[in-house]
Amino acid sequence: QVQLVESGGGVVHAGGSLRLSCAASGRTFSSCAMGWFRQAPGKWRDVVAVITWSGSNTYYADSVKGRFTISRDNAKNTVYLQMNSLKPEDTAVYYCAAAQDELLPLSRNEYDYWGQGTQVTDY
């Protein structure tokens, strides 16, 4: 099993930056694809960015391309989401998730483990 804990959320002015971290426990982390999702009030939980287990390939939602960067450090069992040029519409609870035996999962139901989320508020 994998346990995930997000951190790094907070309040930032429009145009600012935040770096989210997701710390994972469990020896299967290095073989899991990792994703970041976000959910605003009254909205579905949507994919933001995904990275393969090796970090060799990534996916970004159109709304964040050019502004967000996903990365991982398997030696530290940690995945990151660098968020630049934040907009009010980026306000949401951000979740990290792990998918076992997947290369580049883009759907919520492909993920096996979820963190509890961290709040990002842009104003």
PDB file of C-alpha atoms in Angstrom:
ATOM      1  CA  GLN A   1       0.000   0.000   0.000  1.00  0.00           C
ATOM      2  CA  VAL A   2       0.946   3.648  -0.416  1.00  0.00           C
ATOM      3  CA  GLN A   3       0.239   6.525   1.959  1.00  0.00           C
ATOM      4  CA  LEU A   4       0.273  10.069   0.543  1.00  0.00           C
ATOM      5  CA  VAL A   5       0.483  13.390   2.391  1.00  0.00           C
ATOM      6  CA  GLU A   6       0.289  16.738   0.575  1.00  0.00           C
ATOM      7  CA  SER A   7       1.816  19.976   1.811  1.00  0.00           C
ATOM      8  CA  GLY A   8       2.723  23.426   0.537  1.00  0.00           C
ATOM      9  CA  GLY A   9      -0.709  24.893  -0.044  1.00  0.00           C
ATOM     10  CA  GLY A  10      -1.583  28.390   1.039  1.00  0.00           C
ATOM     11  CA  VAL A  11      -2.882  31.803   0.048  1.00  0.00           C
ATOM     12  CA  VAL A  12      -1.196  33.723  -2.733  1.00  0.00           C
ATOM     13  CA  HIS A  13      -1.925  36.821  -4.803  1.00  0.00           C
ATOM     14  CA  ALA A  14      -2.715  36.484  -8.482  1.00  0.00           C
ATOM     15  CA  GLY A  15       0.478  35.979 -10.442  1.00  0.00           C
ATOM     16  CA  GLY A  16       2.261  34.401  -7.497  1.00  0.00           C
ATOM     17  CA  SER A  17       3.787  30.958  -7.105  1.00  0.00           C
ATOM     18  CA  LEU A  18       3.469  27.930  -4.857  1.00  0.00           C
ATOM     19  CA  ARG A  19       5.232  24.592  -4.735  1.00  0.00           C
ATOM     20  CA  LEU A  20       3.198  21.629  -3.572  1.00  0.00           C
ATOM     21  CA  SER A  21       4.835  18.489  -2.240  1.00  0.00           C
ATOM     22  CA  CYS A  22       3.442  14.999  -1.841  1.00  0.00           C
ATOM     23  CA  ALA A  23       5.349  12.682   0.462  1.00  0.00           C
ATOM     24  CA  ALA A  24       4.737   8.986  -0.076  1.00  0.00           C
ATOM     25  CA  SER A  25       5.381   5.966   2.072  1.00  0.00           C
ATOM     26  CA  GLY A  26       5.537   2.422   0.813  1.00  0.00           C
ATOM     27  CA  ARG A  27       8.109   0.560  -1.216  1.00  0.00           C
ATOM     28  CA  THR A  28       5.922   0.544  -4.321  1.00  0.00           C
ATOM     29  CA  PHE A  29       6.161   4.322  -4.810  1.00  0.00           C
ATOM     30  CA  SER A  30       8.916   4.173  -7.408  1.00  0.00           C
ATOM     31  CA  SER A  31       6.778   1.947  -9.642  1.00  0.00           C
ATOM     32  CA  CYS A  32       3.678   4.171  -9.441  1.00  0.00           C
ATOM     33  CA  ALA A  33       2.632   6.844 -11.855  1.00  0.00           C
ATOM     34  CA  MET A  34       1.763   9.982  -9.892  1.00  0.00           C
ATOM     35  CA  GLY A  35      -0.850  12.605 -10.550  1.00  0.00           C
ATOM     36  CA  TRP A  36      -2.076  15.905  -9.200  1.00  0.00           C
ATOM     37  CA  PHE A  37      -5.804  16.631  -9.216  1.00  0.00           C
ATOM     38  CA  ARG A  38      -7.805  19.587  -8.013  1.00  0.00           C
ATOM     39  CA  GLN A  39     -11.375  20.134  -6.918  1.00  0.00           C
ATOM     40  CA  ALA A  40     -13.075  23.503  -6.533  1.00  0.00           C
ATOM     41  CA  PRO A  41     -16.407  23.913  -4.704  1.00  0.00           C
ATOM     42  CA  GLY A  42     -19.243  22.479  -6.769  1.00  0.00           C
ATOM     43  CA  LYS A  43     -16.827  21.039  -9.335  1.00  0.00           C
ATOM     44  CA  TRP A  44     -15.548  17.593 -10.241  1.00  0.00           C
ATOM     45  CA  ARG A  45     -12.088  16.467  -9.231  1.00  0.00           C
ATOM     46  CA  ASP A  46     -10.099  17.076 -12.415  1.00  0.00           C
ATOM     47  CA  VAL A  47      -6.621  16.046 -13.474  1.00  0.00           C
ATOM     48  CA  VAL A  48      -3.974  18.763 -13.393  1.00  0.00           C
ATOM     49  CA  ALA A  49      -0.725  16.954 -14.164  1.00  0.00           C
ATOM     50  CA  VAL A  50       0.594  13.389 -14.380  1.00  0.00           C
ATOM     51  CA  ILE A  51       4.091  11.919 -14.403  1.00  0.00           C
ATOM     52  CA  THR A  52       5.254   8.391 -15.205  1.00  0.00           C
ATOM     53  CA  TRP A  53       7.000   6.275 -12.591  1.00  0.00           C
ATOM     54  CA  SER A  54      10.406   7.115 -14.070  1.00  0.00           C
ATOM     55  CA  GLY A  55       9.639  10.770 -14.732  1.00  0.00           C
ATOM     56  CA  SER A  56      10.252  10.252 -18.439  1.00  0.00           C
ATOM     57  CA  ASN A  57       6.865  11.558 -19.579  1.00  0.00           C
ATOM     58  CA  THR A  58       4.311  14.045 -18.302  1.00  0.00           C
ATOM     59  CA  TYR A  59       0.811  15.291 -19.023  1.00  0.00           C
ATOM     60  CA  TYR A  60      -0.737  18.674 -18.257  1.00  0.00           C
ATOM     61  CA  ALA A  61      -4.273  19.929 -18.458  1.00  0.00           C
ATOM     62  CA  ASP A  62      -4.639  22.669 -21.053  1.00  0.00           C
ATOM     63  CA  SER A  63      -5.569  25.161 -18.355  1.00  0.00           C
ATOM     64  CA  VAL A  64      -2.171  24.858 -16.640  1.00  0.00           C
ATOM     65  CA  LYS A  65       0.219  24.244 -19.531  1.00  0.00           C
ATOM     66  CA  GLY A  66       3.145  26.619 -19.435  1.00  0.00           C
ATOM     67  CA  ARG A  67       2.447  27.560 -15.809  1.00  0.00           C
ATOM     68  CA  PHE A  68       2.670  24.324 -13.792  1.00  0.00           C
ATOM     69  CA  THR A  69       5.457  21.751 -13.679  1.00  0.00           C
ATOM     70  CA  ILE A  70       5.218  18.267 -12.183  1.00  0.00           C
ATOM     71  CA  SER A  71       8.355  16.459 -11.070  1.00  0.00           C
ATOM     72  CA  ARG A  72       9.360  13.597  -8.807  1.00  0.00           C
ATOM     73  CA  ASP A  73      12.315  12.467  -6.756  1.00  0.00           C
ATOM     74  CA  ASN A  74      12.032   8.733  -6.257  1.00  0.00           C
ATOM     75  CA  ALA A  75      14.965   8.695  -3.846  1.00  0.00           C
ATOM     76  CA  LYS A  76      12.930  10.979  -1.562  1.00  0.00           C
ATOM     77  CA  ASN A  77       9.579   9.318  -2.309  1.00  0.00           C
ATOM     78  CA  THR A  78       8.206  12.736  -3.195  1.00  0.00           C
ATOM     79  CA  VAL A  79       6.328  14.298  -6.097  1.00  0.00           C
ATOM     80  CA  TYR A  80       6.107  18.061  -6.625  1.00  0.00           C
ATOM     81  CA  LEU A  81       3.870  20.518  -8.397  1.00  0.00           C
ATOM     82  CA  GLN A  82       5.459  23.888  -9.100  1.00  0.00           C
ATOM     83  CA  MET A  83       2.690  26.397  -9.784  1.00  0.00           C
ATOM     84  CA  ASN A  84       3.574  29.751 -11.327  1.00  0.00           C
ATOM     85  CA  SER A  85       1.475  32.669 -12.560  1.00  0.00           C
ATOM     86  CA  LEU A  86      -1.432  31.595 -10.394  1.00  0.00           C
ATOM     87  CA  LYS A  87      -4.931  32.734 -11.307  1.00  0.00           C
ATOM     88  CA  PRO A  88      -8.115  32.961  -9.232  1.00  0.00           C
ATOM     89  CA  GLU A  89      -9.495  29.978 -11.148  1.00  0.00           C
ATOM     90  CA  ASP A  90      -6.639  27.862  -9.766  1.00  0.00           C
ATOM     91  CA  THR A  91      -8.242  28.067  -6.314  1.00  0.00           C
ATOM     92  CA  ALA A  92      -9.083  24.519  -5.226  1.00  0.00           C
ATOM     93  CA  VAL A  93      -8.116  21.665  -2.985  1.00  0.00           C
ATOM     94  CA  TYR A  94      -5.194  19.899  -4.626  1.00  0.00           C
ATOM     95  CA  TYR A  95      -4.771  16.147  -4.259  1.00  0.00           C
ATOM     96  CA  CYS A  96      -1.902  13.885  -5.151  1.00  0.00           C
ATOM     97  CA  ALA A  97      -2.619  10.333  -6.228  1.00  0.00           C
ATOM     98  CA  ALA A  98      -0.704   7.173  -7.079  1.00  0.00           C
ATOM     99  CA  ALA A  99      -1.532   4.615  -9.755  1.00  0.00           C
ATOM    100  CA  GLN A 100       0.030   1.170  -9.647  1.00  0.00           C
ATOM    101  CA  ASP A 101       0.847  -0.626 -12.886  1.00  0.00           C
ATOM    102  CA  GLU A 102      -0.041   2.377 -15.039  1.00  0.00           C
ATOM    103  CA  LEU A 103       2.189   4.411 -17.339  1.00  0.00           C
ATOM    104  CA  LEU A 104       0.412   7.753 -17.751  1.00  0.00           C
ATOM    105  CA  PRO A 105      -3.066   7.531 -16.189  1.00  0.00           C
ATOM    106  CA  LEU A 106      -5.367  10.443 -16.981  1.00  0.00           C
ATOM    107  CA  SER A 107      -8.610   9.324 -15.299  1.00  0.00           C
ATOM    108  CA  ARG A 108      -9.541   9.391 -11.623  1.00  0.00           C
ATOM    109  CA  ASN A 109     -10.577   5.746 -11.600  1.00  0.00           C
ATOM    110  CA  GLU A 110      -7.099   4.615 -12.664  1.00  0.00           C
ATOM    111  CA  TYR A 111      -5.609   5.732  -9.345  1.00  0.00           C
ATOM    112  CA  ASP A 112      -5.309   3.466  -6.338  1.00  0.00           C
ATOM    113  CA  TYR A 113      -4.216   5.828  -3.559  1.00  0.00           C
ATOM    114  CA  TRP A 114      -5.124   9.412  -2.671  1.00  0.00           C
ATOM    115  CA  GLY A 115      -3.858  12.022  -0.271  1.00  0.00           C
ATOM    116  CA  GLN A 116      -6.139  14.175   1.872  1.00  0.00           C
ATOM    117  CA  GLY A 117      -5.557  17.341  -0.129  1.00  0.00           C
ATOM    118  CA  THR A 118      -4.062  20.774   0.453  1.00  0.00           C
ATOM    119  CA  GLN A 119      -5.881  24.077  -0.075  1.00  0.00           C
ATOM    120  CA  VAL A 120      -4.609  26.569  -2.636  1.00  0.00           C
ATOM    121  CA  THR A 121      -6.284  29.975  -2.641  1.00  0.00           C
ATOM    122  CA  ASP A 122      -5.471  32.695  -5.171  1.00  0.00           C
ATOM    123  CA  TYR A 123      -6.937  36.182  -4.859  1.00  0.00           C
TER     124      TYR A 123
END
